[in-house]
mmCIF file with all atom_site columns, C-alpha atoms in Angstrom:
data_model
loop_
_atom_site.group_PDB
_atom_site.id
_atom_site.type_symbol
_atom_site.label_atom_id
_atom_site.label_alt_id
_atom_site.label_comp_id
_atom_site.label_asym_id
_atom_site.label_entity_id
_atom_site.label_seq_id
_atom_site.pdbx_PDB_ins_code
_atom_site.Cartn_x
_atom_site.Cartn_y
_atom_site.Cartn_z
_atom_site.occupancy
_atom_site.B_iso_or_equiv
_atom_site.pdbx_formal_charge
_atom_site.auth_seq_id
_atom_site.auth_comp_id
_atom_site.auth_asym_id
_atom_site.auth_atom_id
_atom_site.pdbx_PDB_model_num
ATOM 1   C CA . UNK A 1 1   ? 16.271 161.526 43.990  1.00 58.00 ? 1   UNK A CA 1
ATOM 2   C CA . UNK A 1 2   ? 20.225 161.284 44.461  1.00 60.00 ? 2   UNK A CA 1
ATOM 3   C CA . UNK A 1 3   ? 19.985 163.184 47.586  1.00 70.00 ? 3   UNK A CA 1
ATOM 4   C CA . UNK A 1 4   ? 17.176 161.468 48.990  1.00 70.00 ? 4   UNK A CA 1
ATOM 5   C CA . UNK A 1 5   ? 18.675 158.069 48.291  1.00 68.00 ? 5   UNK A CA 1
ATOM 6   C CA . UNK A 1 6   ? 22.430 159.208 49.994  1.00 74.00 ? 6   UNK A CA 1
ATOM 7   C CA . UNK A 1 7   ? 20.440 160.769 53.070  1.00 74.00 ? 7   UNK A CA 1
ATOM 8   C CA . UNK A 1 8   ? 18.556 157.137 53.080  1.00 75.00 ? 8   UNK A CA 1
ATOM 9   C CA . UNK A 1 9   ? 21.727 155.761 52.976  1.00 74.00 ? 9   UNK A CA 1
ATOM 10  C CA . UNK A 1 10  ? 23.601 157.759 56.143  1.00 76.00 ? 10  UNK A CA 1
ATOM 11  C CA . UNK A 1 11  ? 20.676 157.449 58.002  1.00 77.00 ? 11  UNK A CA 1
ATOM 12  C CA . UNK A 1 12  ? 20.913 153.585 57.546  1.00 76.00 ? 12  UNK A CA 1
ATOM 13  C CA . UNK A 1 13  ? 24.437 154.042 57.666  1.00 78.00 ? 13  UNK A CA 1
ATOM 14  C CA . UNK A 1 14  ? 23.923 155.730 61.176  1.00 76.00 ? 14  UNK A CA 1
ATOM 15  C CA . UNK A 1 15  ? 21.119 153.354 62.735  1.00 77.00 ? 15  UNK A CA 1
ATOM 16  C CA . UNK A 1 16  ? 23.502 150.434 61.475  1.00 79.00 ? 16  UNK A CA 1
ATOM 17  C CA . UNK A 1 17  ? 26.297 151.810 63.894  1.00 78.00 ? 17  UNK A CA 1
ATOM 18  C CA . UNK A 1 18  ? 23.779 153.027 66.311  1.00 77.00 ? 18  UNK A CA 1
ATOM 19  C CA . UNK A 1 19  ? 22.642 149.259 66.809  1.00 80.00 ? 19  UNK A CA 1
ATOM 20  C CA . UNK A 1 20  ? 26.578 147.930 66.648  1.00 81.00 ? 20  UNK A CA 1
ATOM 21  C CA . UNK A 1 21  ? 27.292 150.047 69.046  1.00 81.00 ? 21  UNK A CA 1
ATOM 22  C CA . UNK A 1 22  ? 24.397 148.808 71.260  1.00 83.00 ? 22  UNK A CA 1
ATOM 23  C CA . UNK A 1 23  ? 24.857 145.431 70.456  1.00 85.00 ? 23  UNK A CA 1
ATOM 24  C CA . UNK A 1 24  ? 28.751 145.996 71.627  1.00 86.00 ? 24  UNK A CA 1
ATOM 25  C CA . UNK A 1 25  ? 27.013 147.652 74.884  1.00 87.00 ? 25  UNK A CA 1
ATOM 26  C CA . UNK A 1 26  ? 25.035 144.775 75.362  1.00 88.00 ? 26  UNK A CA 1
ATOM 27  C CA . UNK A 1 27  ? 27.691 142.333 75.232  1.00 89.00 ? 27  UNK A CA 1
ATOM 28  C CA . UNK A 1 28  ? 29.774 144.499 77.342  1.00 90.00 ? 28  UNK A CA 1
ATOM 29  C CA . UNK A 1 29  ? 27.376 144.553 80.093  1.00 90.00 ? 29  UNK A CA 1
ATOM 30  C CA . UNK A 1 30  ? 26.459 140.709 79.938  1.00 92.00 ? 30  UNK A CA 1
ATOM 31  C CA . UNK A 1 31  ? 30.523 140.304 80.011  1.00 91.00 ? 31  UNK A CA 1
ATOM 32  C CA . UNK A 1 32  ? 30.295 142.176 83.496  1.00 90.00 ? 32  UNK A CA 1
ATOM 33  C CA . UNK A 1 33  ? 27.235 139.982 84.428  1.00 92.00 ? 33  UNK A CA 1
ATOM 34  C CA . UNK A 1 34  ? 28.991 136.953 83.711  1.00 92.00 ? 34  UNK A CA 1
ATOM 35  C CA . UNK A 1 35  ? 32.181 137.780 86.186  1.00 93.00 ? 35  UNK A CA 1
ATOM 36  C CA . UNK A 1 36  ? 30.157 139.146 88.610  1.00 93.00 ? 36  UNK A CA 1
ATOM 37  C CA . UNK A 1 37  ? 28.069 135.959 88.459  1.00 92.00 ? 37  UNK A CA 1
ATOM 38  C CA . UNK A 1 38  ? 31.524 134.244 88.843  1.00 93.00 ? 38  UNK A CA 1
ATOM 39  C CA . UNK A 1 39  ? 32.902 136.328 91.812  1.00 94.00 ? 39  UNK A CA 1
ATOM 40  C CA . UNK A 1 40  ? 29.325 135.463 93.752  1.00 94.00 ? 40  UNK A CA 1
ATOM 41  C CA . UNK A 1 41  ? 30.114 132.079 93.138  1.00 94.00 ? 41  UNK A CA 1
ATOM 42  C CA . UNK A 1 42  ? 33.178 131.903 94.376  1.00 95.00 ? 42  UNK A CA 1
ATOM 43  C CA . UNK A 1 43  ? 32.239 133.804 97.154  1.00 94.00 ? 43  UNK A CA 1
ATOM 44  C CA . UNK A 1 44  ? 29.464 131.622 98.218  1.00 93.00 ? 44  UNK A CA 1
ATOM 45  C CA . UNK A 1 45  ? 31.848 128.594 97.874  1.00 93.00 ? 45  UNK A CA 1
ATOM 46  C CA . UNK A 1 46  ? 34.876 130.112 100.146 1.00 92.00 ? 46  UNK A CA 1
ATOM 47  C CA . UNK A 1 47  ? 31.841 131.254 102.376 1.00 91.00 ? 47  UNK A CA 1
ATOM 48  C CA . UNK A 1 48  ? 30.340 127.846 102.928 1.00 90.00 ? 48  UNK A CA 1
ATOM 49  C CA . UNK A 1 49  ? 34.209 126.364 103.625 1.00 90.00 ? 49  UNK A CA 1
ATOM 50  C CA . UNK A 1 50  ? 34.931 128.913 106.100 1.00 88.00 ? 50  UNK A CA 1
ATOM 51  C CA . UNK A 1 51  ? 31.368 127.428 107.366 1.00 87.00 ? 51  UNK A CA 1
ATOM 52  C CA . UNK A 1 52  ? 32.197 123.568 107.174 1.00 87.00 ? 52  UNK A CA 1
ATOM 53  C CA . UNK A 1 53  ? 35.697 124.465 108.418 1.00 87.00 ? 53  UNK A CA 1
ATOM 54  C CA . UNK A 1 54  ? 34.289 126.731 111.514 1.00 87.00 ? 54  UNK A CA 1
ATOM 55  C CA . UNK A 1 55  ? 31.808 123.919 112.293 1.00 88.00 ? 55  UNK A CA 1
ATOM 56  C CA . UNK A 1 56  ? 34.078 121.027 112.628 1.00 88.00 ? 56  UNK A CA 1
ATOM 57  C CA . UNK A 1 57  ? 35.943 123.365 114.896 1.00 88.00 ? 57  UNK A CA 1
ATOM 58  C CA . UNK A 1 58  ? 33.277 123.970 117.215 1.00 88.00 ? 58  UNK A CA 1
ATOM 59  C CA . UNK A 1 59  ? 32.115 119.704 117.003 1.00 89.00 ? 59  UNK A CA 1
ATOM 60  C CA . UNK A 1 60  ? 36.035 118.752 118.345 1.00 90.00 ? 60  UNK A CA 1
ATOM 61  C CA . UNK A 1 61  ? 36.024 121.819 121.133 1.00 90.00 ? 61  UNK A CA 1
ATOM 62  C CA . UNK A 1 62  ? 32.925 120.553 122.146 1.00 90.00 ? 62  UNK A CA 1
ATOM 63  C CA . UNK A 1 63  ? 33.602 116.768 122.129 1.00 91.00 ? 63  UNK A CA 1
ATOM 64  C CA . UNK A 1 64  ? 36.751 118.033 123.823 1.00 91.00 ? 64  UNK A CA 1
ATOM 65  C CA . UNK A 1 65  ? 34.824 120.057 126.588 1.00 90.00 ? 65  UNK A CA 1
ATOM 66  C CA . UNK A 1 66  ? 32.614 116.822 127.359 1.00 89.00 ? 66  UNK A CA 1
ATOM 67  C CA . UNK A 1 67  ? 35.409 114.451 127.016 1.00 88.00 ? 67  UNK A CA 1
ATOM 68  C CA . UNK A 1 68  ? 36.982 116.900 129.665 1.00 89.00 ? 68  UNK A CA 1
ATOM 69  C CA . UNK A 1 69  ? 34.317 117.132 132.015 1.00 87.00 ? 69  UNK A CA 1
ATOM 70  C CA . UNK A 1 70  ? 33.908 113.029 131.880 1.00 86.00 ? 70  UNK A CA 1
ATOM 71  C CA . UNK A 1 71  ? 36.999 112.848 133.353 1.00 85.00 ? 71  UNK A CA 1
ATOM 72  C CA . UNK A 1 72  ? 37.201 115.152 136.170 1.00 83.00 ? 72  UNK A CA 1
ATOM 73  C CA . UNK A 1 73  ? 33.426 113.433 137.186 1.00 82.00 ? 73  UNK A CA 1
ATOM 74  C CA . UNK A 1 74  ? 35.033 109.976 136.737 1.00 80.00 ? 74  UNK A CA 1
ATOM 75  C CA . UNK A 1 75  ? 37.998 111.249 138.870 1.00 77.00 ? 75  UNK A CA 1
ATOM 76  C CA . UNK A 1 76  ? 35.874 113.171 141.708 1.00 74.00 ? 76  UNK A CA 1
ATOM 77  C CA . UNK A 1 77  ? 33.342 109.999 141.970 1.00 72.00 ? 77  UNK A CA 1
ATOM 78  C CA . UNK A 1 78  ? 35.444 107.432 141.216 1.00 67.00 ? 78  UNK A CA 1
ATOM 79  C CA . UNK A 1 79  ? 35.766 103.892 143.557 1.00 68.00 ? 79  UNK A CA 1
ATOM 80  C CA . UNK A 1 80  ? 38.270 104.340 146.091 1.00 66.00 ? 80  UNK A CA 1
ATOM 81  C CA . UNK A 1 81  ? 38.000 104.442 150.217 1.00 64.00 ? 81  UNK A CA 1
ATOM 82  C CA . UNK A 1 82  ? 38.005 107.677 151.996 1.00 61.00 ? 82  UNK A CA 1
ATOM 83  C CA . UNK A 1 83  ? 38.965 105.921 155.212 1.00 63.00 ? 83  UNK A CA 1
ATOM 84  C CA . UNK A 1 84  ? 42.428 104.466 154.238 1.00 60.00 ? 84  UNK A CA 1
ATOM 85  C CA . UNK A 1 85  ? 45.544 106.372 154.440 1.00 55.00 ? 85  UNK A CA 1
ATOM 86  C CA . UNK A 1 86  ? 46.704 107.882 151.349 1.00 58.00 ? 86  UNK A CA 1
ATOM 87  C CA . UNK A 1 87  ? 50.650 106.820 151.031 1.00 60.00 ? 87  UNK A CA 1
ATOM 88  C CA . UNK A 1 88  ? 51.907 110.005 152.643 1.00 58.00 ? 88  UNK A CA 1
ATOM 89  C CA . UNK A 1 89  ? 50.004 109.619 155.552 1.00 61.00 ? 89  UNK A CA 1
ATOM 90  C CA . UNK A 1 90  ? 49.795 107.177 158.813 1.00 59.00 ? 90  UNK A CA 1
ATOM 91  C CA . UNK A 1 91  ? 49.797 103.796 158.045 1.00 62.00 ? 91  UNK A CA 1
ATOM 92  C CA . UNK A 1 92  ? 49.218 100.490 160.208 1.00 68.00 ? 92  UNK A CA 1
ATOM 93  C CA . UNK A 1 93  ? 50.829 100.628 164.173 1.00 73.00 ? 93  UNK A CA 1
ATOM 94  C CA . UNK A 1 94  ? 51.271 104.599 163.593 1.00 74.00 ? 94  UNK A CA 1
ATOM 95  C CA . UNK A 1 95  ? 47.607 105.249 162.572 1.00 70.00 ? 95  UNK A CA 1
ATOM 96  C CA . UNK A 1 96  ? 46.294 102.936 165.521 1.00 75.00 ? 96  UNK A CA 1
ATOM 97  C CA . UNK A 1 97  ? 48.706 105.240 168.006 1.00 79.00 ? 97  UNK A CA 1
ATOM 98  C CA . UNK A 1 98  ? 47.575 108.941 166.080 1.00 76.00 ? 98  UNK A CA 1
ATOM 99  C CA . UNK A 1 99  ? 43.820 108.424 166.646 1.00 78.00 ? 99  UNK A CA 1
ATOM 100 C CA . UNK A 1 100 ? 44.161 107.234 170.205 1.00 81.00 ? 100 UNK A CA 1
ATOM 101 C CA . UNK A 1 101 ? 46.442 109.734 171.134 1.00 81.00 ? 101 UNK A CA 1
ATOM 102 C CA . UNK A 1 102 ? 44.006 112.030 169.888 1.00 70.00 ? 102 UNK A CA 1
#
């Protein structure tokens, strides 16, 4: 009965450490879980700033672009008279003489 009662109590002894050891493994591995968890998260957050930041980028060279183009249609159709001399050119008495000379 001695014997039997000391192998009882190795092979509790045994399954004891066996599930400590498991429990330990467990913990281990939801340790891991939990950072990797973490480094997804931050991930996904730098991910969706690049995003935001990438975005707002693209709205001001766009608003740019059209801002751009307003301009140089404003400019190119813009009121003025393509009859009169520009300041460089012929101007009163000397414009009269150029086209009836020509």
């Amino acid at each position: 009965r001695l014997f039997a009662a000391e192998a009882a109590a190795q092979r509790c002894s045994r399954e004891s450490m066996a599930s400590k050891a498991a429990a330990q493994e467990q913990e281990l591995r939801a340790a891991s879980m939990w950072a990797r968890c973490e480094q997804l998260e931050a991930n996904r957050e730098r991910l969706l700033k690049m995003h935001s930041a990438s975005e707002e980028a693209g709205r001001d060279l766009r608003q740019w672009i059209l801002t751009s183009m307003d301009e140089v249609n404003r400019s190119a159709h813009g009121p003025r008279d393509s009859f009169a001399p520009d300041e460089h050119g012929f101007a009163g008495r000397s414009w009269v003489e150029m086209l009836e000379a020509f």
